[in-house]
Short mmCIF file of C-alpha atoms and ligand atoms in Angstrom, two decimals:
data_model
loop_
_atom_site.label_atom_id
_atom_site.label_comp_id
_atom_site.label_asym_id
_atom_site.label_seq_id
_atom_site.Cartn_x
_atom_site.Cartn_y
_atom_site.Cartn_z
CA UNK A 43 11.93 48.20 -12.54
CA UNK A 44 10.08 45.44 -10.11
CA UNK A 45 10.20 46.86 -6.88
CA UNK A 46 8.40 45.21 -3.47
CA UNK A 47 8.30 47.64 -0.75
CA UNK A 48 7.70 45.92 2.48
CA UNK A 49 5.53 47.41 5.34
CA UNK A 50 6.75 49.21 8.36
CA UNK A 51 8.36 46.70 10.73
CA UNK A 52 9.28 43.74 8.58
CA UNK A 53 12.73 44.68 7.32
CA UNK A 54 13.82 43.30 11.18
CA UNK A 55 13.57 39.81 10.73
CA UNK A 56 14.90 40.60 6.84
CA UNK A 57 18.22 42.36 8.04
CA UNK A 58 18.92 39.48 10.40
CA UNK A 59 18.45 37.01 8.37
CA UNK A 60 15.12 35.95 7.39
CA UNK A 61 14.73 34.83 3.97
CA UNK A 62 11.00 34.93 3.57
CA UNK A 63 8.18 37.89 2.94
CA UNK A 64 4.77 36.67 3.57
CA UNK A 65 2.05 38.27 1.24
CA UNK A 66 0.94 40.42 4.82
CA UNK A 67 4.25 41.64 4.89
CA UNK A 68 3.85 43.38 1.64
CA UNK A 69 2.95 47.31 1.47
CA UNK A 70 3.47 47.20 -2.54
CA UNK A 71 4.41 46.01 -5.78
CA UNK A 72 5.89 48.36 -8.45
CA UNK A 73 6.42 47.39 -11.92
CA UNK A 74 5.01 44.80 -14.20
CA UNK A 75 5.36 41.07 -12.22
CA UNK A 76 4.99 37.62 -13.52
CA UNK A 77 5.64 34.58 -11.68
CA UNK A 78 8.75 33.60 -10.66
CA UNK A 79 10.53 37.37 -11.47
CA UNK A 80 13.38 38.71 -9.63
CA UNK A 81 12.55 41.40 -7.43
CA UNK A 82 14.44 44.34 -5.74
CA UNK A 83 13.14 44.65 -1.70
CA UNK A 84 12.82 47.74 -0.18
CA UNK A 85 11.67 49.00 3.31
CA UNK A 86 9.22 51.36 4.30
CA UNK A 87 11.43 54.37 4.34
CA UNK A 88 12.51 53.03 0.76
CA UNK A 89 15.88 51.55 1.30
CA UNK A 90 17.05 48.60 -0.52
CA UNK A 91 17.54 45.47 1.48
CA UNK A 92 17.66 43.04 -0.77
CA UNK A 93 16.60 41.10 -4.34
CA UNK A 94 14.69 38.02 -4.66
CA UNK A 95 12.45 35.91 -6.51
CA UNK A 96 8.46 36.32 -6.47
CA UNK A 97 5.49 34.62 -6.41
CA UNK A 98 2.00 35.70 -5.87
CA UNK A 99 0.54 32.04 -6.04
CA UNK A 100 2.52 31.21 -3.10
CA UNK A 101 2.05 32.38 0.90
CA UNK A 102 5.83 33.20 1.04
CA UNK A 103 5.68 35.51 -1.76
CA UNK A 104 9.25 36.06 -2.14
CA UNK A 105 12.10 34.64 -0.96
CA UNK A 106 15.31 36.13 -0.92
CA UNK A 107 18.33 35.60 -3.06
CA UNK A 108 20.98 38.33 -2.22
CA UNK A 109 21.15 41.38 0.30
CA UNK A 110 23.57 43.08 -2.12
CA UNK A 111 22.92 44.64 -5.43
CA UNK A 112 24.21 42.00 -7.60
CA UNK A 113 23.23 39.97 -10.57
CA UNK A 114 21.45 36.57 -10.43
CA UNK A 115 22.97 34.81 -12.77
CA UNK A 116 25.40 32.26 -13.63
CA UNK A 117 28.33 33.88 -11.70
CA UNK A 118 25.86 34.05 -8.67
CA UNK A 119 24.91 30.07 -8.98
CA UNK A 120 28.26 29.09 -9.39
CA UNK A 121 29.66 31.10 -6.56
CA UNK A 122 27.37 30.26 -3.91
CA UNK A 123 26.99 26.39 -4.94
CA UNK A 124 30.49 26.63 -4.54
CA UNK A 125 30.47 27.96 -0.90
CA UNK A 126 28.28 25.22 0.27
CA UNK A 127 30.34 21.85 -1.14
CA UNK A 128 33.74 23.70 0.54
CA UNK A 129 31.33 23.89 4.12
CA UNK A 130 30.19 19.80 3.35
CA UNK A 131 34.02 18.98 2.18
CA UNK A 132 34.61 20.68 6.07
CA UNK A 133 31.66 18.67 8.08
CA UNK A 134 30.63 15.37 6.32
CA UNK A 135 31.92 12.61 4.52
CA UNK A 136 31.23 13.98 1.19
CA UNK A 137 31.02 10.66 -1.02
CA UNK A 138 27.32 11.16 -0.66
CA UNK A 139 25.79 14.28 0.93
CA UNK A 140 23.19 16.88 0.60
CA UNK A 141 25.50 19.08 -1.55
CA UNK A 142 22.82 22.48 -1.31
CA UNK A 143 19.53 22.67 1.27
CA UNK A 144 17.76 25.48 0.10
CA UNK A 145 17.33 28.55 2.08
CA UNK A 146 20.28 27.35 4.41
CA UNK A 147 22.66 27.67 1.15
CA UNK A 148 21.07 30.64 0.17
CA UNK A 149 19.86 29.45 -2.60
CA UNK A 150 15.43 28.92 -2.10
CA UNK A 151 13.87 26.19 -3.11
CA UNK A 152 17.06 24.29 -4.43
CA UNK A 153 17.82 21.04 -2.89
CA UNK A 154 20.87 19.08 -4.88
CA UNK A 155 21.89 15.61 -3.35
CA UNK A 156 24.60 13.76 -4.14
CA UNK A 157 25.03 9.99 -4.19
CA UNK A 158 28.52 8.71 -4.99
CA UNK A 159 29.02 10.69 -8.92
CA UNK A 160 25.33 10.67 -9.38
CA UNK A 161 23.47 14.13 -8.34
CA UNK A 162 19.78 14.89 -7.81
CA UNK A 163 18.40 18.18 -8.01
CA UNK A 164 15.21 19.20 -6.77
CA UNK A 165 13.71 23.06 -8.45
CA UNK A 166 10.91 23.52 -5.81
CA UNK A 167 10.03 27.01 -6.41
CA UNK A 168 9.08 28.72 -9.74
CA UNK A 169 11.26 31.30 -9.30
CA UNK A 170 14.32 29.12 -9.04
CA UNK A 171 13.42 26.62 -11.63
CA UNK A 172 13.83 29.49 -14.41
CA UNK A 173 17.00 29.48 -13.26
CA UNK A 174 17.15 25.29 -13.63
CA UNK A 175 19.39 25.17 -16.91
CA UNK A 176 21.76 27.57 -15.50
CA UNK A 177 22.44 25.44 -12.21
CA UNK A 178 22.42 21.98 -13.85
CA UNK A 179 25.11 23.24 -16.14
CA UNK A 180 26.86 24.97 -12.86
CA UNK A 181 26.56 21.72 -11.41
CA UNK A 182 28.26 19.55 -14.21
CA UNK A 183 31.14 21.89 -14.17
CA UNK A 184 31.79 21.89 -10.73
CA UNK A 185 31.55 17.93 -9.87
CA UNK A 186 31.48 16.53 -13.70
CA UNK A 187 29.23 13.99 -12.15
CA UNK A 188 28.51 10.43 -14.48
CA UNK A 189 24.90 11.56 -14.17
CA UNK A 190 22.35 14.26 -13.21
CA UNK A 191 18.71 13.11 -12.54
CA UNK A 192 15.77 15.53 -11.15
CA UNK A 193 13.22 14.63 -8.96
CA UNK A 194 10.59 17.16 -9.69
CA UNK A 195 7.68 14.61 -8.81
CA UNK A 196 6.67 16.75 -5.78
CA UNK A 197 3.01 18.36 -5.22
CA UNK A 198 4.36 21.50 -3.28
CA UNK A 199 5.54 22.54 -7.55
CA UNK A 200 2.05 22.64 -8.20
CA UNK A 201 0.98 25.72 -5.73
CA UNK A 202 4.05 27.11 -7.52
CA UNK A 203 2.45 26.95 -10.65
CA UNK A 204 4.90 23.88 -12.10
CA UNK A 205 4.38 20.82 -13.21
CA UNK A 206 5.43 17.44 -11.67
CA UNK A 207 8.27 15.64 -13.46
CA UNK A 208 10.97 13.44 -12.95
CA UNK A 209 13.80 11.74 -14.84
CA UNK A 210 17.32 12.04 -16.09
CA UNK A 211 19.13 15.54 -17.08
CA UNK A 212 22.61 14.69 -17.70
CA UNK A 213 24.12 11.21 -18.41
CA UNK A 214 22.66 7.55 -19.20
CA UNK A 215 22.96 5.60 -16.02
CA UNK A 216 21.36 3.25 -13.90
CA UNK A 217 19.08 5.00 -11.22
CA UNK A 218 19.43 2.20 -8.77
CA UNK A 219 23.26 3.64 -7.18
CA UNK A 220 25.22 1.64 -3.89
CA UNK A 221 25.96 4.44 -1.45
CA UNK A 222 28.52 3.82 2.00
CA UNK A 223 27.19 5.15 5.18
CA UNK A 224 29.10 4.49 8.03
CA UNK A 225 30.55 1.63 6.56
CA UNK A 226 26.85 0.20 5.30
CA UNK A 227 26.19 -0.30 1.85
CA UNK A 228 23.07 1.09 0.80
CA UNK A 229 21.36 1.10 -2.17
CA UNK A 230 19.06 3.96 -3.47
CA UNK A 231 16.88 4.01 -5.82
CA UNK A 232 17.14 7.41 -7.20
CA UNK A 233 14.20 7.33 -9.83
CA UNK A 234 11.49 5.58 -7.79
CA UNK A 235 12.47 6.36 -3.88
CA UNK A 236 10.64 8.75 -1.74
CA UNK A 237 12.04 12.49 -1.61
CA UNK A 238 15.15 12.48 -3.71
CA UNK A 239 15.93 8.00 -3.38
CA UNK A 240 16.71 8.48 0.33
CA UNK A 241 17.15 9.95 3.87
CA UNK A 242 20.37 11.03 4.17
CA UNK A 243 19.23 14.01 6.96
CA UNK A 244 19.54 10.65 9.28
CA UNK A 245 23.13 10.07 8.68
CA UNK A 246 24.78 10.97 12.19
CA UNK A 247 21.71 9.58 14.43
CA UNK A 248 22.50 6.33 12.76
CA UNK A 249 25.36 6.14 13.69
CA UNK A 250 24.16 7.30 17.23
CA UNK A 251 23.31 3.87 17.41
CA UNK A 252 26.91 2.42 18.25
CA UNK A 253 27.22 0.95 22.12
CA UNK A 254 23.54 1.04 22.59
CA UNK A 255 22.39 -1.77 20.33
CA UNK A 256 25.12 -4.65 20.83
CA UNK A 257 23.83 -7.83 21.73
CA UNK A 258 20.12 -6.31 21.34
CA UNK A 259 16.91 -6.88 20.05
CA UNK A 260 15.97 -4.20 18.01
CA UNK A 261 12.68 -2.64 16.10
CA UNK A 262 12.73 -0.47 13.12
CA UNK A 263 9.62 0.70 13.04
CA UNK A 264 9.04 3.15 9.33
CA UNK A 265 12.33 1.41 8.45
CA UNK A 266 11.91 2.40 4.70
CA UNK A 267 14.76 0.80 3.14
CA UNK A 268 16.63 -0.64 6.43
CA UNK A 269 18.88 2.15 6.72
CA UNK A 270 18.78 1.96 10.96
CA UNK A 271 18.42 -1.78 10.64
CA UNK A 272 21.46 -2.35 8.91
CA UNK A 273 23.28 0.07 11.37
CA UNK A 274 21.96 -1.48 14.44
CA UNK A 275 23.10 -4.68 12.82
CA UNK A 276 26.65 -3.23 11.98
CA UNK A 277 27.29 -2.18 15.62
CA UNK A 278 26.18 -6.03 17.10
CA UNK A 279 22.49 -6.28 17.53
CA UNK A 280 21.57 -9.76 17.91
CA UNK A 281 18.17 -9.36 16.11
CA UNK A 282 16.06 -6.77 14.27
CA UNK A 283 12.60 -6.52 13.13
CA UNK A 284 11.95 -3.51 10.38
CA UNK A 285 8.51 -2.83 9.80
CA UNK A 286 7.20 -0.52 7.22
CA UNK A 287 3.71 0.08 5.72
CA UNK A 288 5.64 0.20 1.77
CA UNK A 289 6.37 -2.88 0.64
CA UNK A 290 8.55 -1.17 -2.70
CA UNK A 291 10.72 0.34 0.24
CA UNK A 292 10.53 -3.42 2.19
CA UNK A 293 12.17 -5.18 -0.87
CA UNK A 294 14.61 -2.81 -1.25
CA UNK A 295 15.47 -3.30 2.31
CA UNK A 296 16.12 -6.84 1.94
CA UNK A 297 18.40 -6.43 -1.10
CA UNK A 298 20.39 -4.23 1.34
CA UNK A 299 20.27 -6.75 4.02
CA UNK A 300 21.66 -9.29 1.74
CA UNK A 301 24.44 -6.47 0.30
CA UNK A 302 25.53 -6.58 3.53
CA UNK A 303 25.63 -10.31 5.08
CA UNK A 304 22.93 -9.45 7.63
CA UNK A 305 19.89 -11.42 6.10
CA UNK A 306 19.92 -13.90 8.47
CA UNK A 307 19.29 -12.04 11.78
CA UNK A 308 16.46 -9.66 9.89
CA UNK A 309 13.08 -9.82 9.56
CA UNK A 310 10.76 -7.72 7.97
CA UNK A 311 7.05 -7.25 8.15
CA UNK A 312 5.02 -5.11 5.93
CA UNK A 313 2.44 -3.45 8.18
CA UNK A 314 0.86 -0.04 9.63
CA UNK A 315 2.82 0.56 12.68
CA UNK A 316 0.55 2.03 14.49
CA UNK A 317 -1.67 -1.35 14.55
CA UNK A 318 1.70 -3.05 15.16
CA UNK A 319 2.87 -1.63 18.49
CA UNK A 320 -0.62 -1.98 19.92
CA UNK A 321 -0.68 -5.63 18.91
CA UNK A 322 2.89 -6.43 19.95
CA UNK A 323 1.59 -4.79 23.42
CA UNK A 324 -0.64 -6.68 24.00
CA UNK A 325 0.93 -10.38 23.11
CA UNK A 326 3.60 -8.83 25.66
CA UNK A 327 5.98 -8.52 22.88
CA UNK A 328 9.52 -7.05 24.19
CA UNK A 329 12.56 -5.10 22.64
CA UNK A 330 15.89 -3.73 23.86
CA UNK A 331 15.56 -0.99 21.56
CA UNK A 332 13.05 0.31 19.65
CA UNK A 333 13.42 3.48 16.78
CA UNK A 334 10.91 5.67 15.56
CA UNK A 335 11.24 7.15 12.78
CA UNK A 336 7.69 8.28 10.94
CA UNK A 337 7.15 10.44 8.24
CA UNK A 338 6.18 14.07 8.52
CA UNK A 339 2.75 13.38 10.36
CA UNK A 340 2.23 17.61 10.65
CA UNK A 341 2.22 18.79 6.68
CA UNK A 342 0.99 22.12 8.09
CA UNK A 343 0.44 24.07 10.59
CA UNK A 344 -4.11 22.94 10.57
CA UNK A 345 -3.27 19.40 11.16
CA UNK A 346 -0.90 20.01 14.10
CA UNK A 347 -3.14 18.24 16.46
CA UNK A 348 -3.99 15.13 14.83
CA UNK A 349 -0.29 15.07 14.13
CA UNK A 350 0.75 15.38 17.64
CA UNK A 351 -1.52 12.62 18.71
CA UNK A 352 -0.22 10.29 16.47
CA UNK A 353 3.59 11.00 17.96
CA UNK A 354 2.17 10.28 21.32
CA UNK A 355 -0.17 7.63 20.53
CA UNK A 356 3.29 5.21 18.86
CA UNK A 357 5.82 6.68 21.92
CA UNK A 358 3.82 5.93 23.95
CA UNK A 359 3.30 2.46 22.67
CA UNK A 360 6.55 1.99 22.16
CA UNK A 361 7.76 3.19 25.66
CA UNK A 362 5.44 -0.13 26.69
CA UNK A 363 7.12 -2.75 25.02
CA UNK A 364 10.93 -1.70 25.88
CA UNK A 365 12.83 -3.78 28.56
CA UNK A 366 13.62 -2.18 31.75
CA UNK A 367 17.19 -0.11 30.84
CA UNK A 368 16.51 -0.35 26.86
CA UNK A 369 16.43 2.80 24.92
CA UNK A 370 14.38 4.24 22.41
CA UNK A 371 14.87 6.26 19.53
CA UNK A 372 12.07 8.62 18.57
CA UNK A 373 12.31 11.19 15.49
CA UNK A 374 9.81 13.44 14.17
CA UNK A 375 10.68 15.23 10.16
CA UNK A 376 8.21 17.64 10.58
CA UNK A 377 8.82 21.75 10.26
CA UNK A 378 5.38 22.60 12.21
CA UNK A 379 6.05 20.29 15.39
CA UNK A 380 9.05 22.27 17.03
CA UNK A 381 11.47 20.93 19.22
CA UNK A 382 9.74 22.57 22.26
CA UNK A 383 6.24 20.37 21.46
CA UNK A 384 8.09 17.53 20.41
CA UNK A 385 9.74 17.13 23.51
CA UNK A 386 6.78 18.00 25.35
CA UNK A 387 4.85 15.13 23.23
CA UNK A 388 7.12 12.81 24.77
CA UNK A 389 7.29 13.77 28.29
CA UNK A 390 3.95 12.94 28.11
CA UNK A 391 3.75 9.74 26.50
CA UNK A 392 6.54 8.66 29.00
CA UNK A 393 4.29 9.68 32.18
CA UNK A 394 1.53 8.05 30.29
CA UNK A 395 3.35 4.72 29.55
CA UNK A 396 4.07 5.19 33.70
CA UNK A 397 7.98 5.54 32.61
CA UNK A 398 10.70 7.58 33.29
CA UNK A 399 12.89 8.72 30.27
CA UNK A 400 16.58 9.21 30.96
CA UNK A 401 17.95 11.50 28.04
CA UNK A 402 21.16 9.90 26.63
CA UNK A 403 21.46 12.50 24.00
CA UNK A 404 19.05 14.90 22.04
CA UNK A 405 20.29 15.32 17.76
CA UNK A 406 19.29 17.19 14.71
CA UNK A 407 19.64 16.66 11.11
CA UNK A 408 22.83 15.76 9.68
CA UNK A 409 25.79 18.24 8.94
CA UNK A 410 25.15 19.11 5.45
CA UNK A 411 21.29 19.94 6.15
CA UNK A 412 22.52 23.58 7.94
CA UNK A 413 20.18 25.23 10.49
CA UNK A 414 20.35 29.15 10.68
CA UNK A 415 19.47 30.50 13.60
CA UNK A 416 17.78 33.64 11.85
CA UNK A 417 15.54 30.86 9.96
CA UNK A 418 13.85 28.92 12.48
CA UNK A 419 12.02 26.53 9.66
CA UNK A 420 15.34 24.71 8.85
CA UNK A 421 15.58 22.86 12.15
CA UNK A 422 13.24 20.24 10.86
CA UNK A 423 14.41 16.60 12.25
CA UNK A 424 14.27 16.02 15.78
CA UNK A 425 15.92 13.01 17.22
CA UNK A 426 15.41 11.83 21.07
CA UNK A 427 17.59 9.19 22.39
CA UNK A 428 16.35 7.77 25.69
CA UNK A 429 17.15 5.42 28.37
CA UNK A 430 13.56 4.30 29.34
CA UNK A 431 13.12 3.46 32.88
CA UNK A 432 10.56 1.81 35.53
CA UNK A 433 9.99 4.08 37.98
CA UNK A 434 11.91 2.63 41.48
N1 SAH B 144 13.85 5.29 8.86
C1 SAH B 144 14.00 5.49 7.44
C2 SAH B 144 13.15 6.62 6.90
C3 SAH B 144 11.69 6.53 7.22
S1 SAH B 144 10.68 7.46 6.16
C4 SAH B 144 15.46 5.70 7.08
O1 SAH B 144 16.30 5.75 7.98
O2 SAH B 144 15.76 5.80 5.90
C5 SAH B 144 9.10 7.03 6.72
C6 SAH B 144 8.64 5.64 6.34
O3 SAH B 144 7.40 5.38 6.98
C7 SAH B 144 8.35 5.43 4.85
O4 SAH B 144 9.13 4.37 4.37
C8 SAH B 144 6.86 5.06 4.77
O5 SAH B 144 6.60 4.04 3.83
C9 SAH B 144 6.59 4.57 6.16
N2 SAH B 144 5.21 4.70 6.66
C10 SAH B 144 4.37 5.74 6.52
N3 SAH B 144 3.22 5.53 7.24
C11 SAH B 144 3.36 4.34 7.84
C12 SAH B 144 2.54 3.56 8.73
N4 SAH B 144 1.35 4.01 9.14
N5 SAH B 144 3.01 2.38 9.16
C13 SAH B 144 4.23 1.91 8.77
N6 SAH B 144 5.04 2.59 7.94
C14 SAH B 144 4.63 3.79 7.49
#
């Protein structure tokens, strides 16, 4: 029997919700553990609240499956991958969608994404990659997709104790798939794009764009593969520039300008955007809109600062070289900066920049990436739209 027993206190946050146990949170371990075993959870006064997965290489050192007293098995995988495609068939467009995120599905460390009849699964955790074969057959039965690929190329396996792989599962197809988004083609390059092939978490803020872009000049700046571009582009901008730093993710932008008619009013320009907005500054460069969207700069919690100056440092920049009335889009993907300091980050770069911001509307992540109120961490992508403003 491999029993945790939890110290006094901590079942609180477990009974409403919480799925993880930090290592501090731990009174004992009973039983003979390895790596990635499943656990039974009890509280202080010894009363079972729930069964997970463990792992004493890893900070969160056990996540939690099930509050009942129920087998993890195939039944279990099957049922609650199950529950989470009838909640995207409900809330998104479901041709291509994050079909299970993780702890908001219940199901830790799992990510499976699915473009068009193509799925990508991501086993992030050692305790739910032994349970990898099991959920990649689930998964067949459920959508019978024409493919299954996994994109285990990510360093967070290695704390885990796994190794880093990638490649097909299921099915001999090409990785490079077309995708619709609000009417825009994309293509996504499912073997050699970053994360899973693409960003679908920015779904519904691209679309945010309708109304304010027509006639407008717009810049993408960490346009990765055009994805706002070609948005901004679909709902009348006259012009856009995409920058990005990758010049893989650059040419794949241009084959999606060109899948979609628009190569003629882009440009692109393969640079580091931070030395971009302080040179377009100061040639006086101008833009109706102008959208933001970095990569996590905050990978944890130590490099919070340096992160935070680098969100205020291209806001604030940016702030400078929109017209009078034009609007800016500003995102931030990472866990660590919260919505409170992310605003605050831009309240300041806007008094800064000697602006006032006028908030048009403030989004998350798309529908099928759930936040749970009784787990904070999966609010992750913030999304400011702004009016910015001289100040009369
Ligand atoms: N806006 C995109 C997603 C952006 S992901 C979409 O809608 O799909 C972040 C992008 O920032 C990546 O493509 C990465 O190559 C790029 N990037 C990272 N650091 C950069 C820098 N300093 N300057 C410019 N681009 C950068």
């Amino acid at each position: 029997m491999k029993r945790v027993i939890l110290k006094k206190g901590v079942h609180t946050k477990i009974v409403r919700g919480n799925p993880w146990i930090y290592d501090n949170e731990i009174s004992k371990v009973l039983g003979e553990i390895n790596p990635g075993d499943v656990v039974d959870i009890y509280d202080s006064s010894n009363s079972f609240i729930g069964r997970g997965y463990i792992n004493p290489n890893s900070k969160i050192r056990v996540r939690i499956l099930t509050r009942k007293e129920e087998e993890i098995n195939r039944d279990f995988f099957r049922e609650r991958i199950i529950r989470a495609w009838e909640y995207r068939k409900k809330v998104v467009d479901t041709s291509s969608c994050r079909v299970v995120f993780a702890e908001s599905d219940f199901l830790p460390g799992l990510i499976v994404d699915k473009f068009e009849d193509i799925l990508v699964i991501q086993t992030l955790t050692l305790g739910i990659d032994r349970f990898k074969e099991i959920i990649v057959e689930v998964l067949d039965e459920i959508f019978n997709p024409r493919g299954i690929y996994e994109r285990n190329d990510v360093p967070v396996r290695e704390i885990e104790g796994l190794p880093q792989i990638k490649g097909p599962i299921k099915g001999d197809f090409d990785p490079k798939v077309i995708i619709n988004e609000n009417e825009v083609k994309i293509l996504v390059d499912i073997e050699d794009g970053q994360k899973t092939g693409y960003f679908l978490d920015q779904r519904e803020n691209r679309r945010a764009l309708k109304g304010l872009v027509d006639g407008a000049e717009v810049l993408d700046v960490f346009c990765y593969t055009g994805s706002f571009s070609l948005h901004a582009l679909k709902y009348g901008a006259k012009r856009v520039l995409a920058v990005d730093s990758s010049k893989i993710a650059l040419e794949l932008a241009k084959e999606n300008a060109k899948l979609n008619g628009f190569l003629d009013k882009i440009e692109f320009v393969e640079e580091n955007a931070f030395h971009l907005l302080k040179n377009f500054h100061k040639e006086g460069r101008s833009f109706d809109v102008v959208i933001l969207d970095p990569p996590a700069f905050a990978k944890s919690q130590r490099n919070l600062d340096n992160a935070l100056r680098g969100y205020k440092e291209i806001n604030l920049r940016a702030m400078k070289i929109i017209k009078d009335g034009g609007f800016l889009i500003t995102c931030s993907c990472s866990q660590h900066v919260t919505l409170e300091i992310f605003q605050k980050v831009i309240e300041s770069a806007s008094y800064d920049a000697n602006k006032i911001l006028r908030l048009v509307e403030f989004r998350y992540q798309a529908k099928d990436h759930p936040i749970l109120f009784s787990y904070p961490e999966s609010l992750y992508l913030k999304c400011g739209i702004y009016q910015v403003l001289k100040k009369l």
